[in-house]
Every structure is written in C-alpha cells, then in structure tokens.
Coordinates of C-alpha atoms and ligand atoms in Angstrom, one line a residue:
X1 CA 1.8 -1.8 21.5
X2 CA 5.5 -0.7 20.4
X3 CA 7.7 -4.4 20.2
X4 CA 10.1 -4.7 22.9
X5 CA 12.8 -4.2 19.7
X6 CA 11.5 -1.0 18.8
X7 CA 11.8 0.1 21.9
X8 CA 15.6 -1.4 22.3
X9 CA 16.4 0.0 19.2
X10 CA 15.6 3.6 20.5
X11 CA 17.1 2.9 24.1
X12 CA 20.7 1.7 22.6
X13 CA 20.8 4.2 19.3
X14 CA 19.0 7.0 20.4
X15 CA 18.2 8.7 17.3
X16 CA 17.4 12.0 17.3
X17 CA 14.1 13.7 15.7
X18 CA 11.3 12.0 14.9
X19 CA 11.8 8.6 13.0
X20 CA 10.5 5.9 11.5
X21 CA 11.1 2.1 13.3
X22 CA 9.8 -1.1 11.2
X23 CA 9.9 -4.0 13.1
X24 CA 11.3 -6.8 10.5
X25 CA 9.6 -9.8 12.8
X26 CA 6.0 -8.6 12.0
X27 CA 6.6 -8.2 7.7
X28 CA 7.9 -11.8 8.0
X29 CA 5.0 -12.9 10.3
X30 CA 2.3 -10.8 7.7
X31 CA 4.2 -12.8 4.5
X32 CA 3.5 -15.9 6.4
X33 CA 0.0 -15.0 7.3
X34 CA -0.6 -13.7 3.0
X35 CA 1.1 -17.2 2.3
X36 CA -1.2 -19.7 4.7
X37 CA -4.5 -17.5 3.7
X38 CA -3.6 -18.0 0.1
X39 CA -1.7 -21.0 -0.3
X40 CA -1.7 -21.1 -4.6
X41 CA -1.1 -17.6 -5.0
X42 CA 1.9 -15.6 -5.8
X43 CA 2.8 -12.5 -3.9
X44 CA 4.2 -9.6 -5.0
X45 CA 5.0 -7.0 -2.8
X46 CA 3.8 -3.5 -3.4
X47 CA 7.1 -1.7 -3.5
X48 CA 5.4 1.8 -3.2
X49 CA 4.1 1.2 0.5
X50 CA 7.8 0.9 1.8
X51 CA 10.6 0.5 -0.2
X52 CA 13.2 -0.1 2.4
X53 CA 15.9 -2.1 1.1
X54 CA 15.8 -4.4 4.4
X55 CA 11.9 -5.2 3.3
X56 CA 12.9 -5.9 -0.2
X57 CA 15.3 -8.2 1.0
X58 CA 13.5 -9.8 3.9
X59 CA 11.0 -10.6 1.1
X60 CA 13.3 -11.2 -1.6
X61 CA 14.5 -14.7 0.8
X62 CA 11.1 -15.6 1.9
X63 CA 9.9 -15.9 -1.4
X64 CA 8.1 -12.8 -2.4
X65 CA 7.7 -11.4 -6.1
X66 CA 7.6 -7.5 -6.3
X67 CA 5.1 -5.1 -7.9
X68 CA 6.5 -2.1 -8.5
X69 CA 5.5 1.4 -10.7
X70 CA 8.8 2.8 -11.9
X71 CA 12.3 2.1 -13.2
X72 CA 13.6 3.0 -9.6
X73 CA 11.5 0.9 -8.3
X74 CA 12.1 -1.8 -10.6
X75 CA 16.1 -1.3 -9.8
X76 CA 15.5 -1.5 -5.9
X77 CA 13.7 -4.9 -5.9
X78 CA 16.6 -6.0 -8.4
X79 CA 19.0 -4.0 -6.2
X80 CA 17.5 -6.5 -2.7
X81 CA 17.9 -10.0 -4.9
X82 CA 14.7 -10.4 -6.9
X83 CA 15.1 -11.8 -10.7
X84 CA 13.5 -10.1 -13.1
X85 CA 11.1 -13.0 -13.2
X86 CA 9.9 -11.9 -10.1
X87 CA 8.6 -8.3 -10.7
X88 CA 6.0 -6.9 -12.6
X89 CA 5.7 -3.3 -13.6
X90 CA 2.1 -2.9 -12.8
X91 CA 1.8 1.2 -13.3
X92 CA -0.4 1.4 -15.9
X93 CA 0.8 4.5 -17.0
X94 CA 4.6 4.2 -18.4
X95 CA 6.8 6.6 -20.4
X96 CA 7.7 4.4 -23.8
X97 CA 11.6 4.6 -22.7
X98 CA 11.0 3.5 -19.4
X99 CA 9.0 0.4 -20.6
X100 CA 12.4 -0.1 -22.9
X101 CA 14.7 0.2 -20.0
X102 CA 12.1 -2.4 -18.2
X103 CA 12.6 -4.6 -20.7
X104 CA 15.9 -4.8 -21.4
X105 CA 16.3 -5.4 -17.4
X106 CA 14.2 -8.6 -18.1
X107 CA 10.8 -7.3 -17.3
X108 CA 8.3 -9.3 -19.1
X109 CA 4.9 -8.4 -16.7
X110 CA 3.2 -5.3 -17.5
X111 CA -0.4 -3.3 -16.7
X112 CA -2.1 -1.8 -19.4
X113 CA -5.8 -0.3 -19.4
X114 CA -6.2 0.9 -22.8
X115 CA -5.2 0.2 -26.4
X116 CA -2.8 2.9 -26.6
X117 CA -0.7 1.7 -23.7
X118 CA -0.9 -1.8 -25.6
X119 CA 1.0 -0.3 -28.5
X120 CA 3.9 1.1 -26.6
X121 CA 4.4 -2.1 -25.2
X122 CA 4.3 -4.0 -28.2
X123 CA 6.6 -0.9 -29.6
X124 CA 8.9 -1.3 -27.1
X125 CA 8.9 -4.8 -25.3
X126 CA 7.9 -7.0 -28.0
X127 CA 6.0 -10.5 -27.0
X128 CA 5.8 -9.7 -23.1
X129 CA 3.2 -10.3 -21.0
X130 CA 0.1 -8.4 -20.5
X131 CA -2.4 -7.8 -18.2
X132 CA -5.0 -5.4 -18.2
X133 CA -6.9 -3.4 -15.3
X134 CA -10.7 -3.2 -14.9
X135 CA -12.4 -0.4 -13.0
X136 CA -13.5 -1.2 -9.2
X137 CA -16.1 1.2 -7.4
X138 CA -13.6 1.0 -4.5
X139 CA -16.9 0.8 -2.0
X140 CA -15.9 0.2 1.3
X141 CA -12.6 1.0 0.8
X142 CA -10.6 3.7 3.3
X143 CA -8.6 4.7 0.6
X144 CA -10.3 4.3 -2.6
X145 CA -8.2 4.6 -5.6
X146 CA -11.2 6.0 -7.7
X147 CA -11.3 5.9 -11.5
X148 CA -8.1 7.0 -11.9
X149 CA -7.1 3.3 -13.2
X150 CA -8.5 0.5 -15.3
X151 CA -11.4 0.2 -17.7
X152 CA -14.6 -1.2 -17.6
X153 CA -14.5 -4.8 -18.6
X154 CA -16.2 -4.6 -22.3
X155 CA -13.0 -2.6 -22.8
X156 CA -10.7 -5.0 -21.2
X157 CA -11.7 -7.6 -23.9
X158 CA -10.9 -5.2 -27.0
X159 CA -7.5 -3.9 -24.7
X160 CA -6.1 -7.9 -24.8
X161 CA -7.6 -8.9 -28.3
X162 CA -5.4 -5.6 -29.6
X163 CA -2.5 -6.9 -27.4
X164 CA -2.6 -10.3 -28.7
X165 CA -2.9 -9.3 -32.5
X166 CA 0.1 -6.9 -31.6
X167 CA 2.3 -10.4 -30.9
X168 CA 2.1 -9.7 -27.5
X169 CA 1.0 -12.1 -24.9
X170 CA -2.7 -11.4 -23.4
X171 CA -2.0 -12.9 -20.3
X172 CA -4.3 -12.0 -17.5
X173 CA -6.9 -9.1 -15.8
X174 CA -6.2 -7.2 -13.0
X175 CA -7.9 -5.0 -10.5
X176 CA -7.8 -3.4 -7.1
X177 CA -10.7 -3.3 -4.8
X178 CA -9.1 -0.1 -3.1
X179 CA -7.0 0.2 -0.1
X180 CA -7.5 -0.3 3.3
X181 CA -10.8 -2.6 2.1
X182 CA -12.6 -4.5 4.9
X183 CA -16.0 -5.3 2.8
X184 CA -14.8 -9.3 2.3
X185 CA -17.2 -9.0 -0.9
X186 CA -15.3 -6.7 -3.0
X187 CA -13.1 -9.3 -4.2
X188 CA -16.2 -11.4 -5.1
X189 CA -17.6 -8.1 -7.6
X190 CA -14.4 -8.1 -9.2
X191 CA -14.2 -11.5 -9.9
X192 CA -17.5 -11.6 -11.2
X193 CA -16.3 -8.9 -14.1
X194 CA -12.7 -10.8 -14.7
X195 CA -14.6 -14.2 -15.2
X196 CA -16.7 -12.6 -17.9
X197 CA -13.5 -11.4 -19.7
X198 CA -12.1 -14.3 -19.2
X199 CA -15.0 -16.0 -21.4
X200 CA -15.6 -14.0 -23.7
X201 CA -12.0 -14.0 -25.3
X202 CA -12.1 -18.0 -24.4
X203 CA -14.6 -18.0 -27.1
X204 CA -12.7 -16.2 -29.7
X205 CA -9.2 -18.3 -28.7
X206 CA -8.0 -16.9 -26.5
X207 CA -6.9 -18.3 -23.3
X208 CA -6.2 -16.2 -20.5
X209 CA -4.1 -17.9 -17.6
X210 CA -3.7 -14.9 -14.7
X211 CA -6.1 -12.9 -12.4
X212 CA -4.0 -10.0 -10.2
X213 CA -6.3 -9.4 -7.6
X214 CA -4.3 -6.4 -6.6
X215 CA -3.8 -5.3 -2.7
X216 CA -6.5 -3.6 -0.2
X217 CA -5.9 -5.7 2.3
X218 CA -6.1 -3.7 4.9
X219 CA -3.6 -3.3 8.6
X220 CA -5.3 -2.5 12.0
X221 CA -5.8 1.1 12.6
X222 CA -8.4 1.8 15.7
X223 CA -10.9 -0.4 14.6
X224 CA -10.4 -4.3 14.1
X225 CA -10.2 -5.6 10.6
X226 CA -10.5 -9.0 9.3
X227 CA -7.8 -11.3 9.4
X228 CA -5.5 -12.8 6.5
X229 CA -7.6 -15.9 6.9
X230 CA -11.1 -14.7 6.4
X231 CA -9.8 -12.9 3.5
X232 CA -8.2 -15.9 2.1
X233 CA -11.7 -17.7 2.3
X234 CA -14.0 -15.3 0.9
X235 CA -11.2 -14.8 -1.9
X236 CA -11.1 -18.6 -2.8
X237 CA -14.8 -18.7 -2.3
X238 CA -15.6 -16.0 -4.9
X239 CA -12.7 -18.1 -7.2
X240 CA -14.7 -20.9 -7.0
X241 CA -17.9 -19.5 -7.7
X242 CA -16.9 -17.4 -10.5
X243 CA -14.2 -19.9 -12.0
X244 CA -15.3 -23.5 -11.1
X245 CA -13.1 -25.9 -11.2
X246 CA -10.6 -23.9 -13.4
X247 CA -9.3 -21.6 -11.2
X248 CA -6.7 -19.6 -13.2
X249 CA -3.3 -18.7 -11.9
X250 CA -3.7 -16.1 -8.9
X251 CA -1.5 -13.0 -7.9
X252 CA -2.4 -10.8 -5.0
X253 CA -0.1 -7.0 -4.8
X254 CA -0.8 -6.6 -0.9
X255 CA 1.6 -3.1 0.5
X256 CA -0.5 -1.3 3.4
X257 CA -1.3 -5.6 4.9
X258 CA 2.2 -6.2 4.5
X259 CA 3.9 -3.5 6.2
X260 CA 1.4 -0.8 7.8
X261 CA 1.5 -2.6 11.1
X262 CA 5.1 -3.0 11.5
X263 CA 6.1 0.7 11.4
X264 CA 6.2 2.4 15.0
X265 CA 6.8 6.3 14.2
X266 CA 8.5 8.0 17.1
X267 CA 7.4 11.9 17.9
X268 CA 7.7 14.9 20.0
X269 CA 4.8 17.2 21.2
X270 CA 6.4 20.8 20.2
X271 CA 3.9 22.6 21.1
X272 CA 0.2 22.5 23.3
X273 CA -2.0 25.6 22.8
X274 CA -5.5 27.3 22.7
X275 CA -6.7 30.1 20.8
X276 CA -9.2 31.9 23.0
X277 CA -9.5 30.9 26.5
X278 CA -12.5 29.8 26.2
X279 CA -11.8 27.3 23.8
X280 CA -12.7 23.9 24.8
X281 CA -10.5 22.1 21.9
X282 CA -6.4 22.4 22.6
X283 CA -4.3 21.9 19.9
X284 CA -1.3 19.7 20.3
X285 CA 1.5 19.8 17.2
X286 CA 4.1 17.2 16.6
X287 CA 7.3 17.3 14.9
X288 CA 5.7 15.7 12.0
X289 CA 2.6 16.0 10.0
X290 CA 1.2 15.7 6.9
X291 CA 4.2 16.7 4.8
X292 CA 6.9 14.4 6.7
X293 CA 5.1 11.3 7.1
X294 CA 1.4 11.5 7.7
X295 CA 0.0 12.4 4.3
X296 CA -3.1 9.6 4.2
X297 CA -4.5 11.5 6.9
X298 CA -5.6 13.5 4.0
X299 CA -9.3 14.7 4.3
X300 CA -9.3 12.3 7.9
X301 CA -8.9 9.2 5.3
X302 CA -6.7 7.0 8.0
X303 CA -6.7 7.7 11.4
X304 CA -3.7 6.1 13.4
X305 CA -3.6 4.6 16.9
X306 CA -1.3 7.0 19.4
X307 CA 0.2 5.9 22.0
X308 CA 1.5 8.1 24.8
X309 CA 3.2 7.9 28.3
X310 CA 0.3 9.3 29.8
X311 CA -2.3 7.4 28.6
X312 CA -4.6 6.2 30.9
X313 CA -4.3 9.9 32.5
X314 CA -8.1 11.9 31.6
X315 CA -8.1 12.0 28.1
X316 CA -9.7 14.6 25.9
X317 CA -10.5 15.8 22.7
X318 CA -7.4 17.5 20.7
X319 CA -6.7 19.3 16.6
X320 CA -3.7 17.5 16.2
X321 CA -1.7 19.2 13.6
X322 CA 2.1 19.1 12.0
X323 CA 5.2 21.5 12.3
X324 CA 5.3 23.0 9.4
X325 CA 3.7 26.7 7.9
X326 CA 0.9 24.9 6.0
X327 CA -2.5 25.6 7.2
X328 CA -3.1 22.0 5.3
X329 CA -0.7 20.5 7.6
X330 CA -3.1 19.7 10.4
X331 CA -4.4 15.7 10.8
X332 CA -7.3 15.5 12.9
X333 CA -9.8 18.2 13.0
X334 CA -13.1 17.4 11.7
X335 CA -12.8 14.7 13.9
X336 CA -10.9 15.9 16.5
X337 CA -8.3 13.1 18.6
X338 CA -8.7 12.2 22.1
X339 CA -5.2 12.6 24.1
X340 CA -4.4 13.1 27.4
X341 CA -4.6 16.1 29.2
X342 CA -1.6 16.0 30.9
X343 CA 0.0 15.7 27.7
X344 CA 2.7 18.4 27.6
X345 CA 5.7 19.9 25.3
X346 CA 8.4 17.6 24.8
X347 CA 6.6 14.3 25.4
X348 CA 7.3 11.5 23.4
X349 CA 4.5 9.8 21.5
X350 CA 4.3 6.7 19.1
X351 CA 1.9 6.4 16.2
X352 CA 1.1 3.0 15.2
X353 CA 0.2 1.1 12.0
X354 CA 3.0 3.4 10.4
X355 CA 4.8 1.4 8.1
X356 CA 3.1 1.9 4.8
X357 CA 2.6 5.1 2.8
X358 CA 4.7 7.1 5.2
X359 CA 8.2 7.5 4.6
X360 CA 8.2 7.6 0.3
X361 CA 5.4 10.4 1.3
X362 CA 7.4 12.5 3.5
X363 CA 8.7 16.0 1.5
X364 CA 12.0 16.4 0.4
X365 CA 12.4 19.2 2.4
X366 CA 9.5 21.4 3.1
X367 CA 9.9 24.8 5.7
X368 CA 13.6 22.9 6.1
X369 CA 12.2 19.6 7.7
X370 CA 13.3 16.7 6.1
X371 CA 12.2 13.8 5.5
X372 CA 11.5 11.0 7.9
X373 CA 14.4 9.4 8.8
X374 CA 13.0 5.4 8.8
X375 CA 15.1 2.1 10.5
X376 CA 14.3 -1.5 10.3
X377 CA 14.9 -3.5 13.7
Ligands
PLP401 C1 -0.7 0.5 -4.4 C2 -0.9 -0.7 -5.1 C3 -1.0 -1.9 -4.4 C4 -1.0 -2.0 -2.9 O1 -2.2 -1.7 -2.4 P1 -2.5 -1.9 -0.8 O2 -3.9 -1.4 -0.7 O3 -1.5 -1.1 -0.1 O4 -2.3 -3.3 -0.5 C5 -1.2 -3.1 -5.2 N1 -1.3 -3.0 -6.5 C6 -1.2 -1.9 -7.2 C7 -1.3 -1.9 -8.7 C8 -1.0 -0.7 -6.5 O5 -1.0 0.4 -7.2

C-alpha cells in the first residue's frame, strides 16, 4: 500500500516524470525495529542503499552510525551530522589516497581482506582500527554478493596478526551473509567461522573486541520475510552458542531492511503492445527500467510488488520492460508479471519496496533519460 503521505505528496506537488517518494515515518519505524531486535548492537547504516541527505539525517538524530565505501560517501554522512566516530569505511578495496583523506577526516574504522590492504592502511592511517572480512557462501540469499569480498577465515587470522605487527589495531571480523537473506541460519555459519578467529589469535594475545555482522536483512517484496525480531533472536542465539558468555561488541550494516520498504516509485505505462497477434504475452513498458532505477531486477534477482488503479480488474501475464533502446532493459521475462488487462497507455502505477538500490543505480543519462528524480515525505 502507498502511505496516505506519499500519496499527498504527489496530489499537492505534482511532480512530473517518474519519481522516487521515501516515506521518512517507515526508515524511523525500521531503526526502531533494528534497535528493539538488537538491543546491544551498533547500527550503521549502509549509505550505498540510499544516500539521501534526509535519511542520513533522520538517522544521524536517532542514533545511527554510517557504513559507507567512498570518500563521497564518507563526506555525506559527515555532511547529515555524523562524527567521524560514527562511520566506518567498510569497502574493502580503497585507493591509498583515499584511505589518507579518510583519515585525516577522523576515520579510524576500516575493512581489509588481505595483507596487502593491511599495509596501505598502516602506510596511510597509522594505528586505526581494523577489521577484516571472511567469505560467506551467500546461500539463500536474493542477492548474493559472491566471492567478490573477504577471505576464508585461516586467512583472516594471518590478515590481523600482519595488522597488528604493523601498529595497527586488530580490532574485529566482519562478514555479510548476502542481501535480501531470509535463511535465519546464515548468521549462525558465519559466526561459527568469526569465533574460530577470534580464538585462535586469543591464543597468541591477541584480543579481538568487534564482530560486524554486515546487512542482508531483507525488506518485503511479494513474498513475506521474517521480521526484525526473529532475526534478532536467531542472531543472539548463534552469539551465544558460538561466544558464551563473552559476547564481543556487535555491529550490524543493515541498507535494503532499512530503507527498501519505504520507497514508493511513481510510473507511467508508455506503451502496451504485441508482436504477432497471436501472441498470448503483451508487453507493457514504463518510463523506467533497468537503467533509471530498476537495476536488481537484473537476471529476475528482485521482483517488486506493483500496484495499479486497476488492480482487481482480470489480471494477466505481462514482459514488462523499460524505455530505453537496450534490449537488456527489460525486467520480467523469464518470469513474466501478472497485470491487469485493462491496463492501458498513460496509467499510473506504483512499484513498491523501492527505496534501496534504486536511485544511486539510476544512469546518468542513458538514450537522454535521466536519472530518477527521488523525494522524502
Ligand atoms: C551493501 C552492504 C551492506 C548492506 O547490505 P544490505 O543487504 O542492503 O543490508 C552492509 N555492509 C556492507 C559492507 C555492504 O557492502
């Protein structure tokens, strides 16, 4: 359901083109929600999943911290009021001047997942913090983030013995079960590896004091997902089991839990078409698509809720594709999406569950669209 804001919003300002609309009531109610589930640990916000300065600053006065993967993004969350105590650059793959130019900002959090990422740190922002990244298999996960970041936890051990010996300070292990996870367990797998590192260097002197448990947890799409609460308890559950009774300081980096489902995107049917009359599949293109917004419907991976004027109408089977001249720019084909068939040009629709990873993936200005214009209510 679009808020009776959103729709306000669009009633008194009538913005033209299709647009983004984040409801500012639901990001507060989801930190709340993070906060009760997980009562002794930090949050930092994801800045990557929306980095609209009202979101940084909503969060910046409820309380938040800030995860963020970039100089720019490390400047907005100081831009919206957070101290540099509160962010962490957690990319774990950083130019050498940029990790200067964190540092002399006051950054003194950083990812690593390898030796050599150790030393530009200790090059560059001598005696911070550290934390490194094991892999996850990202199972269950919509959205896996794959190998691409993080090492296997034998490594981990030698990555924080190096940064310790280079005077830095090994400070905790990190991971991310994937995004969009709704297997409760994963947290429990990844656990099981941070606890081992967290012994082994105990054993050589080393006293490790932070797990970053990452993000993954997930918004509601079409299907229901689990709720802040049950992920809260399975997470303390694994903690216990895997920790004891010396449960070690705790961050989680949630982005798609924190915003997804306040972000109501506003479209226009442009066009509604066969191409054989025979066909028994229509296609139906919007005014935006995978290049100005819609990009994790990449091979199917997310598949939003749609709400039209005319639903409860006979639906049917559509290929809903994007404006632009890409033969890439089409969202649901392999599985194709049920709409309406009175659904015709011009019609308004709203896709739901849009607030994360849709604006900061919109194109610049691809075939002359640009990018999708985004409001907070
Ligand atoms: C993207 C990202 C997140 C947020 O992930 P969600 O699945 O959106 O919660 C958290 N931490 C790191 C390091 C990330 O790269």
């Amino acid at each position: 359901m679009v808020t009776q804001r959103v729709v306000d919003f669009l009633k008194t300002r009538r913005p033209d083109g299709p647009c983004l609309v984040v409801d500012l009531d639901i990001v507060r109610e989801n930190y709340g929600n993070f906060e009760k589930a997980l009562p002794q640990s930090r949050i930092f916000y994801a800045v990557k999943a929306n980095p609209a300065p009202e979101i940084l600053r909503l969060l910046v006065s409820l309380g938040s911290s800030f995860d963020t993967a970039s100089v720019a993004e490390i400047e907005m969350a100081l831009e919206a009021g957070a101290t540099p105590e509160r962010i962490s650059f957690g990319n774990t793959i950083k130019k050498e001047k940029d990790i200067a130019r964190a540092h002399t900002l006051g950054i003194n959090l950083y990812a690593v997942d390898c030796v050599e990422e150790v030393e530009k740190i200790a090059r560059t922002a001598p005696g911070a913090r550290v934390f490194c990244r094991v892999l996850t298999d990202g199972a269950g996960a919509e959205w896996p983030l794959s190998r691409k970041f993080g090492c296997v936890p034998a490594m981990a051990v030698d990555v924080l013995r190096h940064a310790q010996k280079l005077g830095l300070e090994a400070y905790g292990v990190s991971f991310h079960v994937g995004s969009q996870q709704t297997d409760l367990t994963a947290w429990d797998r990844a656990l099981a590896d941070v606890a081992q590192v967290f012994d082994i260097l105990a054993k050589e002197g080393i006293t490790l004091k932070m797990v970053n448990m990452g993000g993954g947890f997930p918004t509601r799409y079409l299907k229901d997902v689990p709720t802040a609460q049950s992920y809260g308890m399975a997470i303390f559950d694994a903690l216990s089991r895997h920790f004891g009774n010396r449960i070690p300081e705790t961050i989680i980096e949630p982005g798609r839990g924190m915003v997804g489902n306040a972000g109501f995107l506003r479209t226009e049917v442009v066009l509604v078409s066969k191409k054989a009359d025979n066909d028994n599949l229509r296609w139906v293109y919007l005014d935006v698509g995978k290049f100005n917004g819609l990009a994790e419907t990449m091979d199917e991976a997310i598949r939003y809720p749609i709400m039209t004027g005319r639903d409860g109408d006979e639906a049917a089977p559509c290929i809903l594709a994007g404006p632009t001249c890409d033969s890439a720019d089409v969202m649901y084909e392999k599985t194709p999406y049920p709409l309406p068939l009175s659904l015709t040009i011009g019609d308004e629709l709203f896709i739901l569950g849009t607030g994360a990873y849709t604006t900061t993936y919109a194109s610049v200005a691809f075939n002359g669209f640009e990018p999708l214009r985004s409001y907070c209510v």
